[in-house]
Structures are given as structure tokens and as C-alpha cells.
Amino acid sequence: MDILIEQEIELHQYEIRQSKTDIERLIHPSFVEVGKSGTSYDFDSIIEMMEGEEPSSTRIHSQRYECIQLEPSVQLLRYESALVSEFGEVSDFAKRCSIWVFTGTCWQLKYHQGTPCSPFELEHN
């Protein structure tokens, strides 16, 4: 589902991550994450973590999105990600999955997990 990919990519953007309105629109109140570091987050701790972020010229590259319907209002979004520095250095390769739920008015991220993986070739759209 294109809307879920768009919303996932929105969450990679510093400006979105700094907007409480956008975060409340995109992330479900009962959100849970297991980060690639193994650290667990809930809605409050993920907001606190995002509020502490600083602007960076490093960007998140994501690719190979696959959406799997678990229920009509529950979708699993799988993809790969990596960090790309302003100099083109690539690091922090991960496989990721997100569970998005439709609340009756919008799609919200309810669960996210990142798992470190071997380097992969970046696809350019």
C-alpha cells in the first residue's frame, strides 16, 4: 500500500520527527518498538528520543518495500534501510518491519522492529 510506504518514509524525516502533530498522526498511542540495538521503546519513550535528535546531513535510505495484509485493517510493511552520509558513506544496514493499523480514520504505526543485516546494494529510484 503506497500510503504506508509514504508514511514510513515520512517518519525517516527529521522535520516530521520533530512535529508532535505529525507524530500523533503517524504513531499509535500503544506503539512498541524493538530497535536494531535491542532497545525497546513505547510511545512516550520514542517521542522523548525523537525530541532529543539533532539535525543531520546523514539521511535514511530505504528500499524493497513489501506490504503483507494480516487483516483488512492490519498491514505488515517490510523493507531494508541504511544510513547514507553527506559524503556517500553507507552504514547501519538493517532489515525492518512495521505493523500499521487502520484506526477508522487513518493508518498509524503500532509496532516497529529493526534487525542489523549484512551490507546490500542500494537501489536508486
PDB file of C-alpha atoms in Angstrom:
ATOM      1  CA  MET A   1       0.000   0.000   0.000  1.00  0.00           C
ATOM      2  CA  ASP A   2       1.576   3.220  -1.166  1.00  0.00           C
ATOM      3  CA  ILE A   3       0.184   5.282   1.740  1.00  0.00           C
ATOM      4  CA  LEU A   4       2.031   3.098   4.249  1.00  0.00           C
ATOM      5  CA  ILE A   5       5.322   3.414   2.366  1.00  0.00           C
ATOM      6  CA  GLU A   6       4.830   7.193   2.186  1.00  0.00           C
ATOM      7  CA  GLN A   7       4.098   7.381   5.918  1.00  0.00           C
ATOM      8  CA  GLU A   8       7.067   5.155   6.784  1.00  0.00           C
ATOM      9  CA  ILE A   9       9.339   7.433   4.740  1.00  0.00           C
ATOM     10  CA  GLU A  10       7.807  10.468   6.471  1.00  0.00           C
ATOM     11  CA  LEU A  11       8.968   9.003   9.791  1.00  0.00           C
ATOM     12  CA  HIS A  12      12.538   8.989   8.434  1.00  0.00           C
ATOM     13  CA  GLN A  13      12.466  12.786   8.065  1.00  0.00           C
ATOM     14  CA  TYR A  14      13.893  14.969  10.847  1.00  0.00           C
ATOM     15  CA  GLU A  15      11.217  17.660  10.392  1.00  0.00           C
ATOM     16  CA  ILE A  16       8.397  15.123  10.787  1.00  0.00           C
ATOM     17  CA  ARG A  17      10.096  13.530  13.807  1.00  0.00           C
ATOM     18  CA  GLN A  18      10.209  16.960  15.467  1.00  0.00           C
ATOM     19  CA  SER A  19       6.497  17.688  14.916  1.00  0.00           C
ATOM     20  CA  LYS A  20       4.255  16.477  17.730  1.00  0.00           C
ATOM     21  CA  THR A  21       1.230  16.848  15.415  1.00  0.00           C
ATOM     22  CA  ASP A  22       2.823  14.602  12.783  1.00  0.00           C
ATOM     23  CA  ILE A  23       3.993  12.063  15.367  1.00  0.00           C
ATOM     24  CA  GLU A  24       0.491  11.825  16.875  1.00  0.00           C
ATOM     25  CA  ARG A  25      -0.928  11.412  13.352  1.00  0.00           C
ATOM     26  CA  LEU A  26       1.527   8.670  12.371  1.00  0.00           C
ATOM     27  CA  ILE A  27       2.223   6.723  15.577  1.00  0.00           C
ATOM     28  CA  HIS A  28      -0.438   4.805  17.500  1.00  0.00           C
ATOM     29  CA  PRO A  29      -0.710   5.592  21.265  1.00  0.00           C
ATOM     30  CA  SER A  30       0.052   1.926  22.111  1.00  0.00           C
ATOM     31  CA  PHE A  31       3.139   1.872  19.836  1.00  0.00           C
ATOM     32  CA  VAL A  32       6.001  -0.519  20.670  1.00  0.00           C
ATOM     33  CA  GLU A  33       9.419  -0.781  19.009  1.00  0.00           C
ATOM     34  CA  VAL A  34      12.360  -3.123  19.302  1.00  0.00           C
ATOM     35  CA  GLY A  35      15.220  -1.130  17.804  1.00  0.00           C
ATOM     36  CA  LYS A  36      18.130  -2.686  15.950  1.00  0.00           C
ATOM     37  CA  SER A  37      20.196  -2.010  19.078  1.00  0.00           C
ATOM     38  CA  GLY A  38      17.838  -4.278  21.018  1.00  0.00           C
ATOM     39  CA  THR A  39      16.429  -1.307  22.954  1.00  0.00           C
ATOM     40  CA  SER A  40      12.652  -1.313  23.421  1.00  0.00           C
ATOM     41  CA  TYR A  41      10.534   1.821  23.117  1.00  0.00           C
ATOM     42  CA  ASP A  42       6.917   2.752  23.732  1.00  0.00           C
ATOM     43  CA  PHE A  43       5.008   5.830  22.544  1.00  0.00           C
ATOM     44  CA  ASP A  44       6.340   8.129  25.286  1.00  0.00           C
ATOM     45  CA  SER A  45       9.956   6.968  25.074  1.00  0.00           C
ATOM     46  CA  ILE A  46      10.044   7.175  21.263  1.00  0.00           C
ATOM     47  CA  ILE A  47       8.767  10.763  21.408  1.00  0.00           C
ATOM     48  CA  GLU A  48      11.400  11.600  24.037  1.00  0.00           C
ATOM     49  CA  MET A  49      14.118  10.008  21.870  1.00  0.00           C
ATOM     50  CA  MET A  50      12.975  11.919  18.760  1.00  0.00           C
ATOM     51  CA  GLU A  51      12.793  15.224  20.662  1.00  0.00           C
ATOM     52  CA  GLY A  52      16.484  14.786  21.547  1.00  0.00           C
ATOM     53  CA  GLU A  53      17.587  14.281  17.939  1.00  0.00           C
ATOM     54  CA  GLU A  54      19.756  16.894  16.261  1.00  0.00           C
ATOM     55  CA  PRO A  55      19.590  17.875  12.577  1.00  0.00           C
ATOM     56  CA  SER A  56      21.988  15.818  10.467  1.00  0.00           C
ATOM     57  CA  SER A  57      23.165  15.690   6.869  1.00  0.00           C
ATOM     58  CA  THR A  58      23.010  11.886   7.108  1.00  0.00           C
ATOM     59  CA  ARG A  59      19.844  10.507   5.518  1.00  0.00           C
ATOM     60  CA  ILE A  60      17.949   7.239   5.786  1.00  0.00           C
ATOM     61  CA  HIS A  61      17.792   5.281   2.548  1.00  0.00           C
ATOM     62  CA  SER A  62      15.017   2.681   2.369  1.00  0.00           C
ATOM     63  CA  GLN A  63      14.124   0.204  -0.347  1.00  0.00           C
ATOM     64  CA  ARG A  64      12.493  -3.112  -1.306  1.00  0.00           C
ATOM     65  CA  TYR A  65       9.208  -2.421   0.404  1.00  0.00           C
ATOM     66  CA  GLU A  66       6.793  -5.324   0.687  1.00  0.00           C
ATOM     67  CA  CYS A  67       3.325  -4.982   2.187  1.00  0.00           C
ATOM     68  CA  ILE A  68       1.614  -8.058   3.604  1.00  0.00           C
ATOM     69  CA  GLN A  69      -2.027  -7.901   4.687  1.00  0.00           C
ATOM     70  CA  LEU A  70      -2.512  -9.545   8.087  1.00  0.00           C
ATOM     71  CA  GLU A  71      -6.142  -8.395   8.385  1.00  0.00           C
ATOM     72  CA  PRO A  72      -8.045  -5.826   6.298  1.00  0.00           C
ATOM     73  CA  SER A  73      -7.112  -3.117   8.824  1.00  0.00           C
ATOM     74  CA  VAL A  74      -3.654  -4.504   9.745  1.00  0.00           C
ATOM     75  CA  GLN A  75      -0.687  -4.422   7.366  1.00  0.00           C
ATOM     76  CA  LEU A  76       2.899  -5.632   7.786  1.00  0.00           C
ATOM     77  CA  LEU A  77       5.422  -3.479   5.928  1.00  0.00           C
ATOM     78  CA  ARG A  78       8.884  -4.998   5.384  1.00  0.00           C
ATOM     79  CA  TYR A  79      11.888  -3.185   3.916  1.00  0.00           C
ATOM     80  CA  GLU A  80      15.649  -2.588   4.074  1.00  0.00           C
ATOM     81  CA  SER A  81      17.323   0.573   5.295  1.00  0.00           C
ATOM     82  CA  ALA A  82      20.776   2.093   5.569  1.00  0.00           C
ATOM     83  CA  LEU A  83      22.254   5.422   6.630  1.00  0.00           C
ATOM     84  CA  VAL A  84      23.952   7.485   3.917  1.00  0.00           C
ATOM     85  CA  SER A  85      26.312  10.283   4.963  1.00  0.00           C
ATOM     86  CA  GLU A  86      26.670  13.561   3.109  1.00  0.00           C
ATOM     87  CA  PHE A  87      29.877  12.062   1.627  1.00  0.00           C
ATOM     88  CA  GLY A  88      28.066   8.973   0.328  1.00  0.00           C
ATOM     89  CA  GLU A  89      29.353   6.613   3.027  1.00  0.00           C
ATOM     90  CA  VAL A  90      26.809   3.885   3.744  1.00  0.00           C
ATOM     91  CA  SER A  91      26.381   2.252   7.167  1.00  0.00           C
ATOM     92  CA  ASP A  92      23.871   0.795   9.637  1.00  0.00           C
ATOM     93  CA  PHE A  93      22.288  -1.725   7.263  1.00  0.00           C
ATOM     94  CA  ALA A  94      19.049  -3.156   8.658  1.00  0.00           C
ATOM     95  CA  LYS A  95      16.015  -5.193   7.750  1.00  0.00           C
ATOM     96  CA  ARG A  96      12.888  -3.599   9.162  1.00  0.00           C
ATOM     97  CA  CYS A  97       9.253  -4.432   9.693  1.00  0.00           C
ATOM     98  CA  SER A  98       6.379  -2.232  10.741  1.00  0.00           C
ATOM     99  CA  ILE A  99       2.822  -3.117  11.624  1.00  0.00           C
ATOM    100  CA  TRP A 100       0.336  -0.447  10.598  1.00  0.00           C
ATOM    101  CA  VAL A 101      -3.286  -0.423  11.794  1.00  0.00           C
ATOM    102  CA  PHE A 102      -6.221   1.452  10.325  1.00  0.00           C
ATOM    103  CA  THR A 103      -7.986   3.274  13.170  1.00  0.00           C
ATOM    104  CA  GLY A 104     -11.145   4.072  11.221  1.00  0.00           C
ATOM    105  CA  THR A 105      -9.812   7.477  10.164  1.00  0.00           C
ATOM    106  CA  CYS A 106      -6.121   6.922   9.359  1.00  0.00           C
ATOM    107  CA  TRP A 107      -3.249   4.434   9.315  1.00  0.00           C
ATOM    108  CA  GLN A 108      -0.947   4.501  12.362  1.00  0.00           C
ATOM    109  CA  LEU A 109       2.273   2.695  13.184  1.00  0.00           C
ATOM    110  CA  LYS A 110       1.668   0.251  16.033  1.00  0.00           C
ATOM    111  CA  TYR A 111       4.871  -1.852  16.021  1.00  0.00           C
ATOM    112  CA  HIS A 112       8.341  -1.499  14.530  1.00  0.00           C
ATOM    113  CA  GLN A 113      11.444  -3.655  14.624  1.00  0.00           C
ATOM    114  CA  GLY A 114      14.883  -3.226  13.116  1.00  0.00           C
ATOM    115  CA  THR A 115      17.431  -6.034  12.777  1.00  0.00           C
ATOM    116  CA  PRO A 116      21.059  -5.456  11.715  1.00  0.00           C
ATOM    117  CA  CYS A 117      21.972  -7.225   8.479  1.00  0.00           C
ATOM    118  CA  SER A 118      24.834  -7.641   6.038  1.00  0.00           C
ATOM    119  CA  PRO A 119      25.514  -4.762   3.640  1.00  0.00           C
ATOM    120  CA  PHE A 120      23.400  -4.718   0.475  1.00  0.00           C
ATOM    121  CA  GLU A 121      23.476  -2.805  -2.782  1.00  0.00           C
ATOM    122  CA  LEU A 122      21.485   0.436  -2.650  1.00  0.00           C
ATOM    123  CA  GLU A 123      18.772   0.735  -5.264  1.00  0.00           C
ATOM    124  CA  HIS A 124      18.249   4.195  -6.698  1.00  0.00           C
ATOM    125  CA  ASN A 125      14.747   5.114  -7.737  1.00  0.00           C
TER     126      ASN A 125
END
